[in-house]
């Protein structure tokens, strides 16, 4: 590389200045952040003629390489060839006009300009650009340029496409590895981290993903290049809270570097990143092992007091602080600060932040605030990524602790708004798993906001309303985004995505089958590797579909607020949003034994159409008490013991007093309730709770359920696609294709056959029974008006890992997660992992080894026993098990009603703020407007009678929720115990059922 001063003189001494005026969308204009390197892949027209603006936005470009073209029009036309690279120096605006100042960079000088710190030539040209802006913004335009013919040549932006996405900096045809071509690793690292610092996750993901794909074919020749890019990609994944993807990246990078030499600084970087990863997942012991190993390499290779040692010392200090090992934390951080001062290195924002956290933990709030303010001041001006968000959130905590509640609330408001932007970005490129991970991170900040408002502003209506708005906007955000994606696809306006959707469905079905089958005993390693590859392909396909949809969609969801939800609530009804959250104590001093995060509580937001701008917040109390009462009530009603449970006989009365009685004042005289539960309340049908008059809530209230109250807005706005005839699937032949055994897992359901025949008659269709009730039939059905199942359902608990103290000599164990790669350092297993007994290995339909909750819930169809006993059912039956994962692939857009007349179909893993990960969620994602399901095992005969009443009442014009309530009351007359009639709940659209065939309406049954 040439000397910097010589390089600058040789290449920029005679730069010309060029102009390109155009009109850009504001979102595209905002992409031009100082410090970014951009590549323009097409030819680029500019003019060398100086004059005033002829459009609102101007590119002012300094370059020594523009080609002057013959110009009969007087335009001063100049042109850059394809693939030129520019650095954004500045952006300035006066309200009327905005100017982006660019400097063209020769490829061989890219490394000089990668630094975020402007060099001499950049500062000079940026200043000259501002002078020209002031001089020309009020000047008259050049007449020849103030023409449509000239403006028509300049319609596209420079360095980005029309949607504002950055073009890759490297050449699409690959890159040279001889040192003479563009330094791919440095360029991508620079661009990715600049974009991440600016909070542009989607752009960063696109850049680093494309670079990794480009580098893979050259891995044997240049392993360091791919390894460095994988480390960059892992940083993105860590910031996205996608810990599994980050671990996979880092393990691959480690093995690539180890081909060369293990004692190298890049290996130390990988180990440090793994340390950060495990620290963020709460595995502090593994984090410390990796950081100490990294520190040893750095000290051996670079020296005890080298600048490269500082970040690892800071990480160890942060780790010890998080474990309340305050003297050790102080020692590590002091050593890092001493080295920085000794070598004249500026104190990084990360070091200052961790010093502030140590001060905060020991009650030195003023010192913590001082360090955080210094850290924010040391950030680059354009930095808007996770680092700035962390600093702002930490500053909010400290200012709240110092009694500055208003300022703390302002900071938290900004942090949450930025998290909301990030979650919206994730919808444009991330997999569903990545979206959920980011939502979990953001909800911690929401919990802090809730805590601060309730502690300091609960008597101020404006703050209460804003808090209600935030809760309603965040609750159910993930499933709402998936539902909107489905609606966009169901509209039929994106036929180009059909091949991608078909492949997505094929992969999900294959993974579901292989997960349930377990590894091939003839080649367990090969089958596990095949499953890993398929899972990776599925994630990449989900991300590709999200990117394609983000381009195809023209609408963007707006924020949900309490007023909109209240106005969407039916007249005379009341909507209640429940939130399970962990309160945060801003005044906690951890060195004195205090805990900032307190035990979870339940909060309710009550909304009525009569008072749309007056939400009411109701604190319901400790979540542990309520959760144990829910388990106790379920035990009393069903006879099945659940742990932990409050087993006292008055559990139902106490639960009523805990979760319903506090709401009465806000509910008032309304008898129509729309409830959006959270946490363990999702497993409770409120209707069975006792009331104050000796009856139950079902006697006085009509209750329906929502995943989140935002569902009301989507249901009102959603179009109703064309539907097909109803489909009734009942009493499958579980032994189809096999020989019935004495101890078969699933017994026949004679009551289900009778139920199917009655429901089919009421809906005017023949039911699919016995051998016809197959998985293929369900998967090939498109948007039936009603989809009714009468069969066995299942929900499997995730098997907990075996605690180390339960290991015994001679026991064979295996990793609980078979997809995870293990890393060994110095002969010791370094990857934190949990183990289960080997004999539990993927037993069919036991849930053991099945991490995905959508594979642990489902419905049994024809051939299920045959598959469960290790045989093969006929092809149409498949494995006879329809999992919740496979349900997401059903085509149910336009399906008005899905009824799951089966056991436990409303249960599954609870995802805070997102509902139940199981059949409940999957049928709604697939498109069903309403879901009727059970929350415990239901007896055969009462269920058949309940369903017959339900469909007769629908036929008579009752709404869905009214029909279910009246059917339950009628069933109660013959079977008074709530376990016989109380399990079923109605979720989603609770209105009348349109589209029943006239013949059915005229039928007497």
PDB file of C-alpha atoms in Angstrom, residues 277-519:
ATOM      1  CA  UNK A 277     -22.247 -15.108  22.574  1.00  0.00           C
ATOM      2  CA  UNK A 278     -22.325 -17.362  25.639  1.00  0.00           C
ATOM      3  CA  UNK A 279     -22.399 -14.372  27.959  1.00  0.00           C
ATOM      4  CA  UNK A 280     -25.498 -13.089  26.168  1.00  0.00           C
ATOM      5  CA  UNK A 281     -27.185 -16.489  26.598  1.00  0.00           C
ATOM      6  CA  UNK A 282     -26.402 -16.611  30.325  1.00  0.00           C
ATOM      7  CA  UNK A 283     -23.731 -19.323  30.195  1.00  0.00           C
ATOM      8  CA  UNK A 284     -21.097 -17.385  32.106  1.00  0.00           C
ATOM      9  CA  UNK A 285     -18.763 -20.317  32.744  1.00  0.00           C
ATOM     10  CA  UNK A 286     -18.412 -21.042  29.026  1.00  0.00           C
ATOM     11  CA  UNK A 287     -18.040 -17.334  28.295  1.00  0.00           C
ATOM     12  CA  UNK A 288     -15.191 -17.033  30.798  1.00  0.00           C
ATOM     13  CA  UNK A 289     -13.374 -20.070  29.367  1.00  0.00           C
ATOM     14  CA  UNK A 290     -13.445 -18.591  25.879  1.00  0.00           C
ATOM     15  CA  UNK A 291     -12.407 -15.088  26.975  1.00  0.00           C
ATOM     16  CA  UNK A 292      -9.473 -16.415  29.021  1.00  0.00           C
ATOM     17  CA  UNK A 293      -8.335 -18.609  26.128  1.00  0.00           C
ATOM     18  CA  UNK A 294      -8.534 -15.574  23.832  1.00  0.00           C
ATOM     19  CA  UNK A 295      -6.582 -13.446  26.300  1.00  0.00           C
ATOM     20  CA  UNK A 296      -3.818 -16.037  26.465  1.00  0.00           C
ATOM     21  CA  UNK A 297      -3.416 -16.031  22.678  1.00  0.00           C
ATOM     22  CA  UNK A 298      -3.369 -12.231  22.505  1.00  0.00           C
ATOM     23  CA  UNK A 299      -0.720 -11.920  25.202  1.00  0.00           C
ATOM     24  CA  UNK A 300       1.489 -14.573  23.599  1.00  0.00           C
ATOM     25  CA  UNK A 301       1.176 -13.188  20.077  1.00  0.00           C
ATOM     26  CA  UNK A 302       0.913  -9.415  20.575  1.00  0.00           C
ATOM     27  CA  UNK A 303       2.317  -8.807  24.049  1.00  0.00           C
ATOM     28  CA  UNK A 304       0.988  -8.176  27.551  1.00  0.00           C
ATOM     29  CA  UNK A 305       0.256  -4.460  26.987  1.00  0.00           C
ATOM     30  CA  UNK A 306      -0.835  -4.448  23.347  1.00  0.00           C
ATOM     31  CA  UNK A 307      -3.957  -2.630  22.217  1.00  0.00           C
ATOM     32  CA  UNK A 308      -5.506  -5.934  21.067  1.00  0.00           C
ATOM     33  CA  UNK A 309      -5.612  -7.112  24.698  1.00  0.00           C
ATOM     34  CA  UNK A 310      -7.958  -4.298  25.774  1.00  0.00           C
ATOM     35  CA  UNK A 311     -11.279  -5.637  24.371  1.00  0.00           C
ATOM     36  CA  UNK A 312     -10.813  -9.028  26.049  1.00  0.00           C
ATOM     37  CA  UNK A 313      -9.973  -7.414  29.385  1.00  0.00           C
ATOM     38  CA  UNK A 314     -13.127  -5.320  29.053  1.00  0.00           C
ATOM     39  CA  UNK A 315     -15.176  -8.429  28.264  1.00  0.00           C
ATOM     40  CA  UNK A 316     -13.841 -10.228  31.328  1.00  0.00           C
ATOM     41  CA  UNK A 317     -14.657  -7.180  33.438  1.00  0.00           C
ATOM     42  CA  UNK A 318     -18.204  -7.127  32.097  1.00  0.00           C
ATOM     43  CA  UNK A 319     -18.566 -10.850  32.746  1.00  0.00           C
ATOM     44  CA  UNK A 320     -17.436 -10.549  36.371  1.00  0.00           C
ATOM     45  CA  UNK A 321     -19.674  -7.524  36.921  1.00  0.00           C
ATOM     46  CA  UNK A 322     -22.658  -9.489  35.663  1.00  0.00           C
ATOM     47  CA  UNK A 323     -21.846 -12.265  38.169  1.00  0.00           C
ATOM     48  CA  UNK A 324     -21.534  -9.792  41.083  1.00  0.00           C
ATOM     49  CA  UNK A 325     -17.775 -10.458  41.271  1.00  0.00           C
ATOM     50  CA  UNK A 326     -17.148  -6.749  41.660  1.00  0.00           C
ATOM     51  CA  UNK A 327     -13.485  -6.705  42.869  1.00  0.00           C
ATOM     52  CA  UNK A 328     -12.436  -8.888  39.914  1.00  0.00           C
ATOM     53  CA  UNK A 329     -14.474  -6.757  37.522  1.00  0.00           C
ATOM     54  CA  UNK A 330     -12.791  -3.629  38.824  1.00  0.00           C
ATOM     55  CA  UNK A 331      -9.377  -5.240  38.367  1.00  0.00           C
ATOM     56  CA  UNK A 332      -9.988  -6.297  34.738  1.00  0.00           C
ATOM     57  CA  UNK A 333     -11.463  -2.926  33.741  1.00  0.00           C
ATOM     58  CA  UNK A 334      -8.730  -0.961  35.511  1.00  0.00           C
ATOM     59  CA  UNK A 335      -6.068  -2.928  33.632  1.00  0.00           C
ATOM     60  CA  UNK A 336      -7.829  -2.200  30.332  1.00  0.00           C
ATOM     61  CA  UNK A 337      -8.015   1.521  31.134  1.00  0.00           C
ATOM     62  CA  UNK A 338      -4.352   1.619  32.224  1.00  0.00           C
ATOM     63  CA  UNK A 339      -3.155   0.031  28.974  1.00  0.00           C
ATOM     64  CA  UNK A 340      -5.290   2.406  26.904  1.00  0.00           C
ATOM     65  CA  UNK A 341      -3.844   5.437  28.681  1.00  0.00           C
ATOM     66  CA  UNK A 342      -0.324   4.044  28.577  1.00  0.00           C
ATOM     67  CA  UNK A 343      -0.332   3.674  24.781  1.00  0.00           C
ATOM     68  CA  UNK A 344      -2.404   6.801  24.117  1.00  0.00           C
ATOM     69  CA  UNK A 345      -5.441   4.856  22.934  1.00  0.00           C
ATOM     70  CA  UNK A 346      -8.813   6.601  23.410  1.00  0.00           C
ATOM     71  CA  UNK A 347     -11.209   5.017  25.907  1.00  0.00           C
ATOM     72  CA  UNK A 348     -13.745   3.122  23.844  1.00  0.00           C
ATOM     73  CA  UNK A 349     -17.499   3.431  24.383  1.00  0.00           C
ATOM     74  CA  UNK A 350     -17.531  -0.266  25.328  1.00  0.00           C
ATOM     75  CA  UNK A 351     -14.968   0.261  28.103  1.00  0.00           C
ATOM     76  CA  UNK A 352     -16.804   3.323  29.406  1.00  0.00           C
ATOM     77  CA  UNK A 353     -20.135   1.498  29.309  1.00  0.00           C
ATOM     78  CA  UNK A 354     -18.793  -1.395  31.366  1.00  0.00           C
ATOM     79  CA  UNK A 355     -17.215   0.960  33.874  1.00  0.00           C
ATOM     80  CA  UNK A 356     -20.605   2.635  34.149  1.00  0.00           C
ATOM     81  CA  UNK A 357     -22.314  -0.718  34.731  1.00  0.00           C
ATOM     82  CA  UNK A 358     -19.856  -1.441  37.533  1.00  0.00           C
ATOM     83  CA  UNK A 359     -20.531   1.966  39.111  1.00  0.00           C
ATOM     84  CA  UNK A 360     -24.272   1.399  38.810  1.00  0.00           C
ATOM     85  CA  UNK A 361     -24.062  -2.059  40.401  1.00  0.00           C
ATOM     86  CA  UNK A 362     -22.202  -0.599  43.379  1.00  0.00           C
ATOM     87  CA  UNK A 363     -24.535   2.375  43.839  1.00  0.00           C
ATOM     88  CA  UNK A 364     -22.254   5.032  42.305  1.00  0.00           C
ATOM     89  CA  UNK A 365     -24.956   6.422  40.036  1.00  0.00           C
ATOM     90  CA  UNK A 366     -23.333   9.810  39.415  1.00  0.00           C
ATOM     91  CA  UNK A 367     -20.088   8.212  38.228  1.00  0.00           C
ATOM     92  CA  UNK A 368     -22.099   5.816  36.068  1.00  0.00           C
ATOM     93  CA  UNK A 369     -23.911   8.710  34.409  1.00  0.00           C
ATOM     94  CA  UNK A 370     -20.633  10.494  33.736  1.00  0.00           C
ATOM     95  CA  UNK A 371     -19.098   7.454  32.021  1.00  0.00           C
ATOM     96  CA  UNK A 372     -22.212   6.817  29.930  1.00  0.00           C
ATOM     97  CA  UNK A 373     -22.323  10.419  28.726  1.00  0.00           C
ATOM     98  CA  UNK A 374     -18.639  10.169  27.769  1.00  0.00           C
ATOM     99  CA  UNK A 375     -19.303   6.919  25.908  1.00  0.00           C
ATOM    100  CA  UNK A 376     -22.142   8.494  23.930  1.00  0.00           C
ATOM    101  CA  UNK A 377     -19.936  11.475  23.106  1.00  0.00           C
ATOM    102  CA  UNK A 378     -17.220   9.129  21.810  1.00  0.00           C
ATOM    103  CA  UNK A 379     -19.555   7.356  19.386  1.00  0.00           C
ATOM    104  CA  UNK A 380     -19.379   8.258  15.712  1.00  0.00           C
ATOM    105  CA  UNK A 381     -22.114  10.800  14.849  1.00  0.00           C
ATOM    106  CA  UNK A 382     -23.862   8.423  12.467  1.00  0.00           C
ATOM    107  CA  UNK A 383     -23.898   5.496  14.888  1.00  0.00           C
ATOM    108  CA  UNK A 384     -27.491   4.428  15.566  1.00  0.00           C
ATOM    109  CA  UNK A 385     -27.042   0.717  16.140  1.00  0.00           C
ATOM    110  CA  UNK A 386     -27.154  -1.600  19.122  1.00  0.00           C
ATOM    111  CA  UNK A 387     -24.202   0.071  20.823  1.00  0.00           C
ATOM    112  CA  UNK A 388     -25.951   3.423  20.997  1.00  0.00           C
ATOM    113  CA  UNK A 389     -29.227   1.784  22.030  1.00  0.00           C
ATOM    114  CA  UNK A 390     -27.471  -0.027  24.873  1.00  0.00           C
ATOM    115  CA  UNK A 391     -25.862   3.189  26.083  1.00  0.00           C
ATOM    116  CA  UNK A 392     -29.155   5.098  25.950  1.00  0.00           C
ATOM    117  CA  UNK A 393     -31.004   2.345  27.811  1.00  0.00           C
ATOM    118  CA  UNK A 394     -28.301   2.163  30.474  1.00  0.00           C
ATOM    119  CA  UNK A 395     -28.379   5.943  30.824  1.00  0.00           C
ATOM    120  CA  UNK A 396     -32.150   5.748  31.301  1.00  0.00           C
ATOM    121  CA  UNK A 397     -31.647   3.245  34.141  1.00  0.00           C
ATOM    122  CA  UNK A 398     -29.100   5.482  35.856  1.00  0.00           C
ATOM    123  CA  UNK A 399     -31.167   8.641  35.520  1.00  0.00           C
ATOM    124  CA  UNK A 400     -34.215   6.863  36.907  1.00  0.00           C
ATOM    125  CA  UNK A 401     -32.074   5.742  39.841  1.00  0.00           C
ATOM    126  CA  UNK A 402     -31.034   9.375  40.397  1.00  0.00           C
ATOM    127  CA  UNK A 403     -34.658  10.516  40.512  1.00  0.00           C
ATOM    128  CA  UNK A 404     -34.762  11.948  36.976  1.00  0.00           C
ATOM    129  CA  UNK A 405     -37.850   9.964  35.978  1.00  0.00           C
ATOM    130  CA  UNK A 406     -38.974  12.298  33.188  1.00  0.00           C
ATOM    131  CA  UNK A 407     -35.597  12.210  31.451  1.00  0.00           C
ATOM    132  CA  UNK A 408     -35.358   8.443  31.947  1.00  0.00           C
ATOM    133  CA  UNK A 409     -38.787   8.007  30.360  1.00  0.00           C
ATOM    134  CA  UNK A 410     -37.750  10.149  27.389  1.00  0.00           C
ATOM    135  CA  UNK A 411     -34.690   7.969  26.816  1.00  0.00           C
ATOM    136  CA  UNK A 412     -36.638   4.721  27.142  1.00  0.00           C
ATOM    137  CA  UNK A 413     -39.242   6.058  24.714  1.00  0.00           C
ATOM    138  CA  UNK A 414     -36.499   6.647  22.140  1.00  0.00           C
ATOM    139  CA  UNK A 415     -34.967   3.219  22.755  1.00  0.00           C
ATOM    140  CA  UNK A 416     -38.300   1.415  22.365  1.00  0.00           C
ATOM    141  CA  UNK A 417     -39.158   3.379  19.217  1.00  0.00           C
ATOM    142  CA  UNK A 418     -35.816   2.362  17.705  1.00  0.00           C
ATOM    143  CA  UNK A 419     -36.385  -1.264  18.694  1.00  0.00           C
ATOM    144  CA  UNK A 420     -39.741  -1.038  16.933  1.00  0.00           C
ATOM    145  CA  UNK A 421     -37.973   0.151  13.761  1.00  0.00           C
ATOM    146  CA  UNK A 422     -35.564  -2.766  14.064  1.00  0.00           C
ATOM    147  CA  UNK A 423     -38.361  -5.307  14.454  1.00  0.00           C
ATOM    148  CA  UNK A 424     -40.020  -3.825  11.368  1.00  0.00           C
ATOM    149  CA  UNK A 425     -36.724  -4.238   9.494  1.00  0.00           C
ATOM    150  CA  UNK A 426     -36.507  -7.863  10.596  1.00  0.00           C
ATOM    151  CA  UNK A 427     -39.811  -8.506   8.884  1.00  0.00           C
ATOM    152  CA  UNK A 428     -38.121  -7.669   5.589  1.00  0.00           C
ATOM    153  CA  UNK A 429     -35.279 -10.212   5.718  1.00  0.00           C
ATOM    154  CA  UNK A 430     -35.271 -12.423   8.816  1.00  0.00           C
ATOM    155  CA  UNK A 431     -36.582 -15.907   9.550  1.00  0.00           C
ATOM    156  CA  UNK A 432     -39.467 -16.412  11.983  1.00  0.00           C
ATOM    157  CA  UNK A 433     -37.055 -17.673  14.637  1.00  0.00           C
ATOM    158  CA  UNK A 434     -34.916 -14.537  14.270  1.00  0.00           C
ATOM    159  CA  UNK A 435     -37.971 -12.288  14.529  1.00  0.00           C
ATOM    160  CA  UNK A 436     -39.047 -13.951  17.777  1.00  0.00           C
ATOM    161  CA  UNK A 437     -35.521 -13.633  19.197  1.00  0.00           C
ATOM    162  CA  UNK A 438     -35.425  -9.899  18.523  1.00  0.00           C
ATOM    163  CA  UNK A 439     -38.904  -9.466  20.016  1.00  0.00           C
ATOM    164  CA  UNK A 440     -37.699 -11.121  23.232  1.00  0.00           C
ATOM    165  CA  UNK A 441     -34.799  -8.665  23.476  1.00  0.00           C
ATOM    166  CA  UNK A 442     -37.014  -5.649  22.862  1.00  0.00           C
ATOM    167  CA  UNK A 443     -39.625  -6.735  25.415  1.00  0.00           C
ATOM    168  CA  UNK A 444     -37.105  -6.327  28.240  1.00  0.00           C
ATOM    169  CA  UNK A 445     -37.053  -2.611  27.466  1.00  0.00           C
ATOM    170  CA  UNK A 446     -40.840  -2.569  27.341  1.00  0.00           C
ATOM    171  CA  UNK A 447     -40.872  -4.109  30.833  1.00  0.00           C
ATOM    172  CA  UNK A 448     -38.608  -1.297  32.052  1.00  0.00           C
ATOM    173  CA  UNK A 449     -40.961   1.268  30.511  1.00  0.00           C
ATOM    174  CA  UNK A 450     -43.953  -0.366  32.224  1.00  0.00           C
ATOM    175  CA  UNK A 451     -42.090  -0.345  35.547  1.00  0.00           C
ATOM    176  CA  UNK A 452     -41.124   3.317  35.280  1.00  0.00           C
ATOM    177  CA  UNK A 453     -44.606   4.527  34.337  1.00  0.00           C
ATOM    178  CA  UNK A 454     -46.317   2.518  37.079  1.00  0.00           C
ATOM    179  CA  UNK A 455     -43.800   3.722  39.664  1.00  0.00           C
ATOM    180  CA  UNK A 456     -43.669   7.414  38.733  1.00  0.00           C
ATOM    181  CA  UNK A 457     -46.506   8.390  36.367  1.00  0.00           C
ATOM    182  CA  UNK A 458     -49.494   6.134  37.127  1.00  0.00           C
ATOM    183  CA  UNK A 459     -51.601   9.164  38.142  1.00  0.00           C
ATOM    184  CA  UNK A 460     -51.012  10.990  34.848  1.00  0.00           C
ATOM    185  CA  UNK A 461     -53.563  10.016  32.130  1.00  0.00           C
ATOM    186  CA  UNK A 462     -51.307  10.965  29.222  1.00  0.00           C
ATOM    187  CA  UNK A 463     -48.538   8.628  30.399  1.00  0.00           C
ATOM    188  CA  UNK A 464     -51.047   5.867  31.145  1.00  0.00           C
ATOM    189  CA  UNK A 465     -52.446   6.192  27.626  1.00  0.00           C
ATOM    190  CA  UNK A 466     -48.971   6.095  26.102  1.00  0.00           C
ATOM    191  CA  UNK A 467     -48.134   2.980  28.126  1.00  0.00           C
ATOM    192  CA  UNK A 468     -51.336   1.296  26.948  1.00  0.00           C
ATOM    193  CA  UNK A 469     -50.454   2.210  23.359  1.00  0.00           C
ATOM    194  CA  UNK A 470     -47.032   0.585  23.686  1.00  0.00           C
ATOM    195  CA  UNK A 471     -48.374  -2.607  25.250  1.00  0.00           C
ATOM    196  CA  UNK A 472     -51.013  -2.990  22.544  1.00  0.00           C
ATOM    197  CA  UNK A 473     -48.520  -2.209  19.782  1.00  0.00           C
ATOM    198  CA  UNK A 474     -45.954  -4.773  20.970  1.00  0.00           C
ATOM    199  CA  UNK A 475     -48.279  -7.604  21.994  1.00  0.00           C
ATOM    200  CA  UNK A 476     -48.738 -10.088  19.157  1.00  0.00           C
ATOM    201  CA  UNK A 477     -46.416  -8.180  16.836  1.00  0.00           C
ATOM    202  CA  UNK A 478     -44.703 -11.326  15.550  1.00  0.00           C
ATOM    203  CA  UNK A 479     -47.793 -13.341  14.659  1.00  0.00           C
ATOM    204  CA  UNK A 480     -49.404 -10.241  13.168  1.00  0.00           C
ATOM    205  CA  UNK A 481     -46.450  -9.830  10.780  1.00  0.00           C
ATOM    206  CA  UNK A 482     -46.722 -13.482   9.746  1.00  0.00           C
ATOM    207  CA  UNK A 483     -50.459 -13.102   9.189  1.00  0.00           C
ATOM    208  CA  UNK A 484     -49.878 -10.046   7.007  1.00  0.00           C
ATOM    209  CA  UNK A 485     -47.316 -11.970   4.977  1.00  0.00           C
ATOM    210  CA  UNK A 486     -49.864 -14.733   4.517  1.00  0.00           C
ATOM    211  CA  UNK A 487     -52.554 -12.249   3.477  1.00  0.00           C
ATOM    212  CA  UNK A 488     -50.181 -10.754   0.907  1.00  0.00           C
ATOM    213  CA  UNK A 489     -49.465 -14.194  -0.543  1.00  0.00           C
ATOM    214  CA  UNK A 490     -53.118 -15.265  -0.457  1.00  0.00           C
ATOM    215  CA  UNK A 491     -54.120 -12.232  -2.505  1.00  0.00           C
ATOM    216  CA  UNK A 492     -52.683 -13.970  -5.579  1.00  0.00           C
ATOM    217  CA  UNK A 493     -50.728 -10.897  -6.596  1.00  0.00           C
ATOM    218  CA  UNK A 494     -47.296 -12.521  -6.317  1.00  0.00           C
ATOM    219  CA  UNK A 495     -47.250 -15.601  -8.598  1.00  0.00           C
ATOM    220  CA  UNK A 496     -43.464 -15.291  -8.930  1.00  0.00           C
ATOM    221  CA  UNK A 497     -43.158 -16.438  -5.313  1.00  0.00           C
ATOM    222  CA  UNK A 498     -45.049 -19.713  -5.839  1.00  0.00           C
ATOM    223  CA  UNK A 499     -41.915 -21.855  -6.481  1.00  0.00           C
ATOM    224  CA  UNK A 500     -40.359 -20.495  -3.300  1.00  0.00           C
ATOM    225  CA  UNK A 501     -43.529 -21.249  -1.312  1.00  0.00           C
ATOM    226  CA  UNK A 502     -43.706 -24.772  -2.713  1.00  0.00           C
ATOM    227  CA  UNK A 503     -40.099 -25.433  -1.735  1.00  0.00           C
ATOM    228  CA  UNK A 504     -40.742 -23.987   1.738  1.00  0.00           C
ATOM    229  CA  UNK A 505     -43.658 -26.375   2.233  1.00  0.00           C
ATOM    230  CA  UNK A 506     -41.639 -29.328   0.974  1.00  0.00           C
ATOM    231  CA  UNK A 507     -38.753 -28.564   3.334  1.00  0.00           C
ATOM    232  CA  UNK A 508     -40.976 -28.109   6.375  1.00  0.00           C
ATOM    233  CA  UNK A 509     -42.766 -31.385   5.691  1.00  0.00           C
ATOM    234  CA  UNK A 510     -39.468 -33.235   5.182  1.00  0.00           C
ATOM    235  CA  UNK A 511     -37.971 -31.806   8.384  1.00  0.00           C
ATOM    236  CA  UNK A 512     -41.106 -32.645  10.366  1.00  0.00           C
ATOM    237  CA  UNK A 513     -41.047 -36.230   9.132  1.00  0.00           C
ATOM    238  CA  UNK A 514     -37.324 -36.697   9.776  1.00  0.00           C
ATOM    239  CA  UNK A 515     -37.495 -35.112  13.218  1.00  0.00           C
ATOM    240  CA  UNK A 516     -40.275 -37.466  14.254  1.00  0.00           C
ATOM    241  CA  UNK A 517     -38.676 -40.519  12.610  1.00  0.00           C
ATOM    242  CA  UNK A 518     -35.331 -39.912  14.279  1.00  0.00           C
ATOM    243  CA  UNK A 519     -31.894 -40.646  12.791  1.00  0.00           C
TER     244      UNK A 519
END
